[in-house]
Amino acid sequence: MADDKRCETTGVPMTDTHTRTDTHTRTDSDAHTSAGARADLHRDRIADVHADPIADVHAHPHADPIADPHAHPIADVRADPTEPRPAGPPAGAREAITRAAVDVTTAGLPAWLDPVARAARSVRPQQLSRFLPPESGAGRQSAVLVLFGEGARGPELLLMERSGTLRSHAGQPSFPGGALDPEDGDQATTGPLRAALREAEEETGLDPRGVQLFGVLPRLYIPVSSFVVTPVLGWWRAPSPVGVVDPAETARVFTVPVADLTDPANRATTVHPSGHSGPAFLVESALVWGFTAGVIDRILHYAGWERPWDRDREVPLDWRA
């Protein structure tokens, strides 16, 4: 790393090596010309993956620390072969990712990401959520990209905000991601890796060649939509411009400093109308909750970045009202 400065709020080392400027964020006018052709095929396919009710990924706030390391769970679940798969965008849009070898490696990873990589290797599914994939293997296989980069304020995460006109979870922040397509390959091995990169490219315009995959979290389950979600961890070693590709699907693409995510002033609990409660983050003029907030909360916890925060502070889902 370029130097050994540390973030005052998280203790995570900071470096100016990969600092990005506003030139890396694209506007709607810069969107890929092929986005419109993909919109109808792609929009509804991912509607339920990004952010479901809070309880879908909410481990107990006092969950035990990571216990014994275990074999990686990516091959432990098989999907129902009779489950229909929705159509995706043209194969040409994903040709490079489909043909390329997709590896998971920690070689050259910044030292500040080591705790996240270690957690990915040893954390158990039960430590992330009480909702786990059905033992039958049924469910709609999907993946999200949890992408870490370095910005002007140090470590950060890439998020997107869903369009306010969508039928499901309008205006909700999320990780890039969506359902696996047949072209992504074996859902028990590299399929989720390719899907996470492909969806991130389609939704944010990032160049997947600049992303190093360094870990995969255990598969989690979203009961309301029957999605089996594989969170794929990435290091943005070569940042590329990102922005809204399809305004009908995505309202904005943004990064959040890890320092803001760990700041107790930005943390709260939200309660879904169903009665389920879970962690939330008030960052970048957005309320991050549900599946996305649950995954972030557990990563911060098991990476040792979490700071004490007031779990009794509740924020309504209509917090802007």
CSV table of C-alpha atoms in Angstrom, one decimal:
chain,number,residue,atom,x,y,z
A,1,MET,CA,0.0,0.0,0.0
A,2,ALA,CA,1.1,3.6,-0.6
A,3,ASP,CA,1.1,4.6,3.1
A,4,ASP,CA,-0.1,3.4,6.4
A,5,LYS,CA,-2.7,6.1,7.3
A,6,ARG,CA,-5.7,4.7,9.1
A,7,CYS,CA,-9.3,5.9,9.0
A,8,GLU,CA,-10.0,7.7,12.3
A,9,THR,CA,-13.4,6.1,12.7
A,10,THR,CA,-12.8,2.5,11.5
A,11,GLY,CA,-9.1,1.9,12.1
A,12,VAL,CA,-9.0,0.5,8.5
A,13,PRO,CA,-5.8,1.5,6.7
A,14,MET,CA,-6.3,4.2,4.0
A,15,THR,CA,-4.3,4.8,0.9
A,16,ASP,CA,-4.4,7.3,-2.0
A,17,THR,CA,-3.3,4.7,-4.5
A,18,HIS,CA,-6.7,4.1,-6.0
A,19,THR,CA,-8.4,7.3,-5.1
A,20,ARG,CA,-11.2,8.0,-7.7
A,21,THR,CA,-12.6,11.3,-8.8
A,22,ASP,CA,-15.9,12.4,-10.1
A,23,THR,CA,-14.8,11.5,-13.6
A,24,HIS,CA,-15.4,7.9,-12.7
A,25,THR,CA,-19.2,8.4,-12.3
A,26,ARG,CA,-21.2,8.4,-15.5
A,27,THR,CA,-24.4,10.3,-16.0
A,28,ASP,CA,-27.5,8.9,-17.7
A,29,SER,CA,-26.4,10.4,-21.0
A,30,ASP,CA,-23.3,8.2,-20.9
A,31,ALA,CA,-25.3,5.0,-20.6
A,32,HIS,CA,-24.5,2.1,-22.9
A,33,THR,CA,-26.3,2.3,-26.2
A,34,SER,CA,-27.3,-1.3,-25.9
A,35,ALA,CA,-29.1,-0.7,-22.6
A,36,GLY,CA,-32.5,0.0,-24.1
A,37,ALA,CA,-32.5,-3.2,-26.1
A,38,ARG,CA,-31.9,-5.2,-22.8
A,39,ALA,CA,-34.3,-3.3,-20.6
A,40,ASP,CA,-37.5,-5.4,-21.2
A,41,LEU,CA,-35.7,-8.7,-20.8
A,42,HIS,CA,-33.7,-7.7,-17.8
A,43,ARG,CA,-35.8,-5.4,-15.6
A,44,ASP,CA,-38.3,-7.7,-14.0
A,45,ARG,CA,-35.8,-10.6,-13.8
A,46,ILE,CA,-34.0,-9.1,-10.9
A,47,ALA,CA,-36.9,-7.3,-9.1
A,48,ASP,CA,-36.8,-9.5,-6.0
A,49,VAL,CA,-33.1,-10.2,-5.6
A,50,HIS,CA,-31.8,-6.8,-4.5
A,51,ALA,CA,-33.7,-6.1,-1.3
A,52,ASP,CA,-36.4,-8.1,0.4
A,53,PRO,CA,-37.9,-7.6,3.8
A,54,ILE,CA,-35.5,-6.9,6.6
A,55,ALA,CA,-35.8,-10.3,8.2
A,56,ASP,CA,-34.4,-12.0,5.2
A,57,VAL,CA,-30.8,-11.4,6.2
A,58,HIS,CA,-30.6,-10.5,9.9
A,59,ALA,CA,-28.4,-12.4,12.2
A,60,HIS,CA,-28.9,-12.1,15.9
A,61,PRO,CA,-27.1,-8.9,17.0
A,62,HIS,CA,-25.1,-11.0,19.6
A,63,ALA,CA,-24.2,-13.8,17.3
A,64,ASP,CA,-21.2,-15.9,18.4
A,65,PRO,CA,-17.9,-15.1,16.8
A,66,ILE,CA,-16.7,-17.1,13.8
A,67,ALA,CA,-16.1,-20.6,14.9
A,68,ASP,CA,-14.2,-23.4,13.2
A,69,PRO,CA,-13.3,-23.0,9.5
A,70,HIS,CA,-15.4,-25.1,7.2
A,71,ALA,CA,-15.3,-26.2,3.6
A,72,HIS,CA,-16.7,-23.6,1.2
A,73,PRO,CA,-20.5,-24.0,0.8
A,74,ILE,CA,-20.7,-23.0,-2.8
A,75,ALA,CA,-21.1,-26.6,-3.9
A,76,ASP,CA,-23.4,-27.7,-1.1
A,77,VAL,CA,-26.7,-26.7,-2.7
A,78,ARG,CA,-28.2,-27.8,-6.0
A,79,ALA,CA,-31.1,-26.0,-7.6
A,80,ASP,CA,-34.3,-27.6,-8.7
A,81,PRO,CA,-33.6,-28.6,-12.3
A,82,THR,CA,-37.3,-28.0,-13.2
A,83,GLU,CA,-37.2,-24.4,-12.0
A,84,PRO,CA,-37.8,-22.2,-15.1
A,85,ARG,CA,-35.1,-19.6,-15.8
A,86,PRO,CA,-36.1,-16.2,-17.2
A,87,ALA,CA,-34.6,-14.9,-20.4
A,88,GLY,CA,-31.6,-12.6,-20.2
A,89,PRO,CA,-30.0,-10.0,-22.4
A,90,PRO,CA,-28.3,-11.0,-25.6
A,91,ALA,CA,-25.3,-13.3,-25.2
A,92,GLY,CA,-23.0,-10.8,-26.9
A,93,ALA,CA,-23.4,-8.4,-24.0
A,94,ARG,CA,-21.8,-11.0,-21.7
A,95,GLU,CA,-19.5,-12.8,-24.1
A,96,ALA,CA,-16.2,-11.7,-22.4
A,97,ILE,CA,-17.3,-12.8,-18.9
A,98,THR,CA,-18.8,-16.1,-20.1
A,99,ARG,CA,-15.7,-17.1,-21.9
A,100,ALA,CA,-13.2,-15.9,-19.4
A,101,ALA,CA,-11.9,-18.0,-16.6
A,102,VAL,CA,-13.3,-16.7,-13.3
A,103,ASP,CA,-11.0,-17.2,-10.3
A,104,VAL,CA,-11.2,-16.4,-6.6
A,105,THR,CA,-7.9,-15.3,-5.2
A,106,THR,CA,-6.5,-13.1,-2.4
A,107,ALA,CA,-3.2,-12.5,-4.2
A,108,GLY,CA,-2.3,-8.9,-4.1
A,109,LEU,CA,-5.3,-8.0,-2.0
A,110,PRO,CA,-4.8,-4.8,0.1
A,111,ALA,CA,-4.0,-5.6,3.8
A,112,TRP,CA,-7.2,-3.9,5.0
A,113,LEU,CA,-9.3,-6.4,3.2
A,114,ASP,CA,-7.6,-9.4,4.9
A,115,PRO,CA,-10.2,-9.6,7.7
A,116,VAL,CA,-13.0,-9.8,5.2
A,117,ALA,CA,-11.3,-12.5,3.2
A,118,ARG,CA,-10.7,-14.5,6.4
A,119,ALA,CA,-14.3,-14.1,7.4
A,120,ALA,CA,-15.5,-15.4,4.0
A,121,ARG,CA,-13.4,-18.5,4.4
A,122,SER,CA,-14.7,-19.4,7.9
A,123,VAL,CA,-18.1,-17.8,8.5
A,124,ARG,CA,-21.0,-20.3,8.7
A,125,PRO,CA,-24.3,-19.7,7.0
A,126,GLN,CA,-26.1,-19.6,10.4
A,127,GLN,CA,-23.9,-16.7,11.4
A,128,LEU,CA,-25.2,-14.6,8.5
A,129,SER,CA,-28.9,-15.3,8.6
A,130,ARG,CA,-31.6,-17.5,10.0
A,131,PHE,CA,-33.0,-17.9,6.5
A,132,LEU,CA,-31.0,-20.6,4.7
A,133,PRO,CA,-31.6,-22.3,1.3
A,134,PRO,CA,-34.0,-25.3,1.3
A,135,GLU,CA,-32.3,-28.6,1.8
A,136,SER,CA,-34.1,-29.8,-1.3
A,137,GLY,CA,-32.0,-27.5,-3.4
A,138,ALA,CA,-35.1,-25.7,-4.7
A,139,GLY,CA,-34.9,-22.0,-5.3
A,140,ARG,CA,-34.0,-19.4,-7.9
A,141,GLN,CA,-30.2,-19.2,-8.0
A,142,SER,CA,-28.8,-15.7,-8.0
A,143,ALA,CA,-25.8,-13.7,-7.0
A,144,VAL,CA,-24.8,-10.2,-5.9
A,145,LEU,CA,-21.5,-8.4,-6.1
A,146,VAL,CA,-20.2,-7.0,-2.8
A,147,LEU,CA,-17.5,-4.7,-4.3
A,148,PHE,CA,-14.9,-3.0,-2.2
A,149,GLY,CA,-12.9,-0.1,-3.5
A,150,GLU,CA,-10.8,2.8,-2.3
A,151,GLY,CA,-11.9,6.3,-2.6
A,152,ALA,CA,-11.0,9.8,-1.3
A,153,ARG,CA,-12.0,8.8,2.2
A,154,GLY,CA,-10.6,5.3,2.2
A,155,PRO,CA,-12.3,1.9,1.8
A,156,GLU,CA,-15.8,2.0,0.3
A,157,LEU,CA,-18.6,-0.1,-1.1
A,158,LEU,CA,-20.4,0.1,-4.4
A,159,LEU,CA,-24.2,0.3,-4.2
A,160,MET,CA,-27.1,1.2,-6.5
A,161,GLU,CA,-30.5,2.6,-5.9
A,162,ARG,CA,-33.4,1.1,-7.7
A,163,SER,CA,-35.7,3.2,-9.9
A,164,GLY,CA,-38.8,4.6,-8.1
A,165,THR,CA,-41.0,3.3,-10.9
A,166,LEU,CA,-40.2,-0.4,-10.4
A,167,ARG,CA,-43.0,-2.7,-9.2
A,168,SER,CA,-40.9,-4.2,-6.4
A,169,HIS,CA,-38.7,-2.4,-3.9
A,170,ALA,CA,-38.8,0.9,-5.7
A,171,GLY,CA,-36.2,3.4,-4.6
A,172,GLN,CA,-34.3,0.9,-2.5
A,173,PRO,CA,-30.5,0.7,-2.3
A,174,SER,CA,-28.9,-2.6,-3.1
A,175,PHE,CA,-25.8,-4.5,-4.3
A,176,PRO,CA,-25.6,-5.1,-8.1
A,177,GLY,CA,-26.9,-8.5,-8.8
A,178,GLY,CA,-29.6,-10.8,-10.2
A,179,ALA,CA,-30.6,-14.3,-11.3
A,180,LEU,CA,-28.1,-16.7,-12.9
A,181,ASP,CA,-28.5,-17.2,-16.6
A,182,PRO,CA,-27.7,-20.5,-18.3
A,183,GLU,CA,-24.7,-18.9,-20.0
A,184,ASP,CA,-23.2,-18.1,-16.5
A,185,GLY,CA,-22.3,-21.8,-16.2
A,186,ASP,CA,-22.5,-24.2,-13.3
A,187,GLN,CA,-24.5,-22.8,-10.4
A,188,ALA,CA,-22.5,-24.9,-8.0
A,189,THR,CA,-19.1,-23.6,-9.0
A,190,THR,CA,-18.4,-20.5,-11.2
A,191,GLY,CA,-22.0,-19.7,-12.2
A,192,PRO,CA,-22.5,-17.2,-9.3
A,193,LEU,CA,-19.2,-15.6,-9.9
A,194,ARG,CA,-19.9,-14.8,-13.6
A,195,ALA,CA,-23.5,-13.8,-12.7
A,196,ALA,CA,-22.3,-11.3,-10.1
A,197,LEU,CA,-19.9,-9.7,-12.6
A,198,ARG,CA,-22.3,-9.7,-15.5
A,199,GLU,CA,-25.1,-8.2,-13.6
A,200,ALA,CA,-22.8,-5.5,-12.1
A,201,GLU,CA,-21.7,-4.6,-15.6
A,202,GLU,CA,-25.2,-4.5,-17.0
A,203,GLU,CA,-26.5,-2.4,-14.1
A,204,THR,CA,-23.6,0.0,-13.4
A,205,GLY,CA,-21.4,-0.1,-16.5
A,206,LEU,CA,-18.3,-1.1,-14.5
A,207,ASP,CA,-15.5,-2.9,-16.3
A,208,PRO,CA,-15.4,-6.5,-14.8
A,209,ARG,CA,-11.8,-6.8,-15.9
A,210,GLY,CA,-10.9,-4.4,-13.1
A,211,VAL,CA,-12.5,-6.5,-10.4
A,212,GLN,CA,-10.7,-9.2,-8.5
A,213,LEU,CA,-13.0,-11.7,-6.8
A,214,PHE,CA,-11.5,-12.7,-3.4
A,215,GLY,CA,-14.2,-14.5,-1.6
A,216,VAL,CA,-17.7,-16.0,-1.6
A,217,LEU,CA,-20.1,-15.9,1.3
A,218,PRO,CA,-22.4,-18.8,2.1
A,219,ARG,CA,-25.6,-18.9,0.1
A,220,LEU,CA,-28.6,-17.2,1.8
A,221,TYR,CA,-32.3,-17.4,1.2
A,222,ILE,CA,-35.0,-14.9,0.6
A,223,PRO,CA,-38.3,-16.7,1.4
A,224,VAL,CA,-40.7,-14.2,-0.2
A,225,SER,CA,-39.2,-14.6,-3.6
A,226,SER,CA,-37.5,-18.0,-3.2
A,227,PHE,CA,-34.2,-16.6,-4.3
A,228,VAL,CA,-31.0,-18.4,-3.2
A,229,VAL,CA,-28.5,-15.6,-3.2
A,230,THR,CA,-24.7,-16.0,-3.3
A,231,PRO,CA,-22.8,-12.9,-2.1
A,232,VAL,CA,-19.6,-12.6,-4.1
A,233,LEU,CA,-16.8,-10.4,-2.7
A,234,GLY,CA,-14.8,-8.3,-5.0
A,235,TRP,CA,-11.8,-5.9,-4.8
A,236,TRP,CA,-12.0,-3.0,-7.3
A,237,ARG,CA,-8.3,-3.0,-8.1
A,238,ALA,CA,-8.7,-1.0,-11.3
A,239,PRO,CA,-11.7,1.3,-10.9
A,240,SER,CA,-13.7,2.2,-14.0
A,241,PRO,CA,-16.5,4.7,-14.7
A,242,VAL,CA,-19.8,3.7,-13.3
A,243,GLY,CA,-23.3,5.2,-13.5
A,244,VAL,CA,-26.9,4.5,-14.5
A,245,VAL,CA,-27.1,2.2,-17.5
A,246,ASP,CA,-30.9,1.9,-17.6
A,247,PRO,CA,-32.9,4.7,-15.9
A,248,ALA,CA,-36.0,2.6,-15.9
A,249,GLU,CA,-34.2,0.1,-13.6
A,250,THR,CA,-31.7,2.1,-11.7
A,251,ALA,CA,-32.0,5.6,-10.2
A,252,ARG,CA,-28.4,6.1,-9.3
A,253,VAL,CA,-25.1,4.3,-8.7
A,254,PHE,CA,-22.9,5.4,-5.8
A,255,THR,CA,-20.2,4.5,-3.3
A,256,VAL,CA,-20.4,4.6,0.5
A,257,PRO,CA,-17.2,5.0,2.6
A,258,VAL,CA,-16.8,2.1,5.1
A,259,ALA,CA,-16.2,4.9,7.7
A,260,ASP,CA,-19.8,6.0,7.2
A,261,LEU,CA,-21.1,2.5,7.5
A,262,THR,CA,-19.3,2.0,10.8
A,263,ASP,CA,-20.3,5.4,12.2
A,264,PRO,CA,-22.8,4.8,15.1
A,265,ALA,CA,-24.6,8.0,14.1
A,266,ASN,CA,-25.5,6.4,10.8
A,267,ARG,CA,-26.8,3.1,12.2
A,268,ALA,CA,-30.3,2.2,13.2
A,269,THR,CA,-32.9,-0.6,13.3
A,270,THR,CA,-35.8,-0.7,10.9
A,271,VAL,CA,-39.1,-2.5,11.4
A,272,HIS,CA,-40.9,-3.9,8.4
A,273,PRO,CA,-44.8,-3.8,8.4
A,274,SER,CA,-44.7,-7.6,8.8
A,275,GLY,CA,-43.1,-7.0,12.2
A,276,HIS,CA,-39.6,-8.2,11.3
A,277,SER,CA,-36.7,-6.0,12.3
A,278,GLY,CA,-33.2,-5.6,11.1
A,279,PRO,CA,-30.1,-3.4,10.8
A,280,ALA,CA,-30.1,-0.2,8.6
A,281,PHE,CA,-27.7,2.5,7.5
A,282,LEU,CA,-28.5,6.1,6.8
A,283,VAL,CA,-25.8,7.0,4.3
A,284,GLU,CA,-25.5,9.0,1.1
A,285,SER,CA,-29.1,10.3,1.4
A,286,ALA,CA,-30.4,6.8,1.4
A,287,LEU,CA,-31.8,4.3,3.9
A,288,VAL,CA,-30.0,1.0,3.3
A,289,TRP,CA,-32.0,-1.9,4.8
A,290,GLY,CA,-33.2,-5.4,4.1
A,291,PHE,CA,-31.0,-8.0,2.5
A,292,THR,CA,-28.3,-5.5,1.6
A,293,ALA,CA,-28.1,-4.0,5.1
A,294,GLY,CA,-28.0,-7.5,6.7
A,295,VAL,CA,-25.1,-8.6,4.6
A,296,ILE,CA,-23.2,-5.3,5.3
A,297,ASP,CA,-23.9,-5.6,9.0
A,298,ARG,CA,-22.5,-9.1,9.2
A,299,ILE,CA,-19.4,-8.3,7.2
A,300,LEU,CA,-18.6,-5.3,9.5
A,301,HIS,CA,-19.2,-7.5,12.5
A,302,TYR,CA,-17.0,-10.5,11.4
A,303,ALA,CA,-14.3,-8.3,9.9
A,304,GLY,CA,-13.9,-6.6,13.3
A,305,TRP,CA,-14.9,-3.2,11.9
A,306,GLU,CA,-18.2,-2.8,13.8
A,307,ARG,CA,-18.4,-0.1,16.4
A,308,PRO,CA,-21.0,-0.1,19.2
A,309,TRP,CA,-24.3,1.5,18.1
A,310,ASP,CA,-27.7,2.1,19.5
A,311,ARG,CA,-29.8,-0.9,18.5
A,312,ASP,CA,-32.9,0.6,20.1
A,313,ARG,CA,-32.8,3.5,17.7
A,314,GLU,CA,-35.6,2.8,15.1
A,315,VAL,CA,-36.0,4.5,11.8
A,316,PRO,CA,-39.2,3.9,9.8
A,317,LEU,CA,-39.0,2.7,6.2
A,318,ASP,CA,-40.8,5.9,5.1
A,319,TRP,CA,-38.1,8.0,6.9
A,320,ARG,CA,-38.2,10.7,4.3
A,321,ALA,CA,-42.0,11.3,4.8
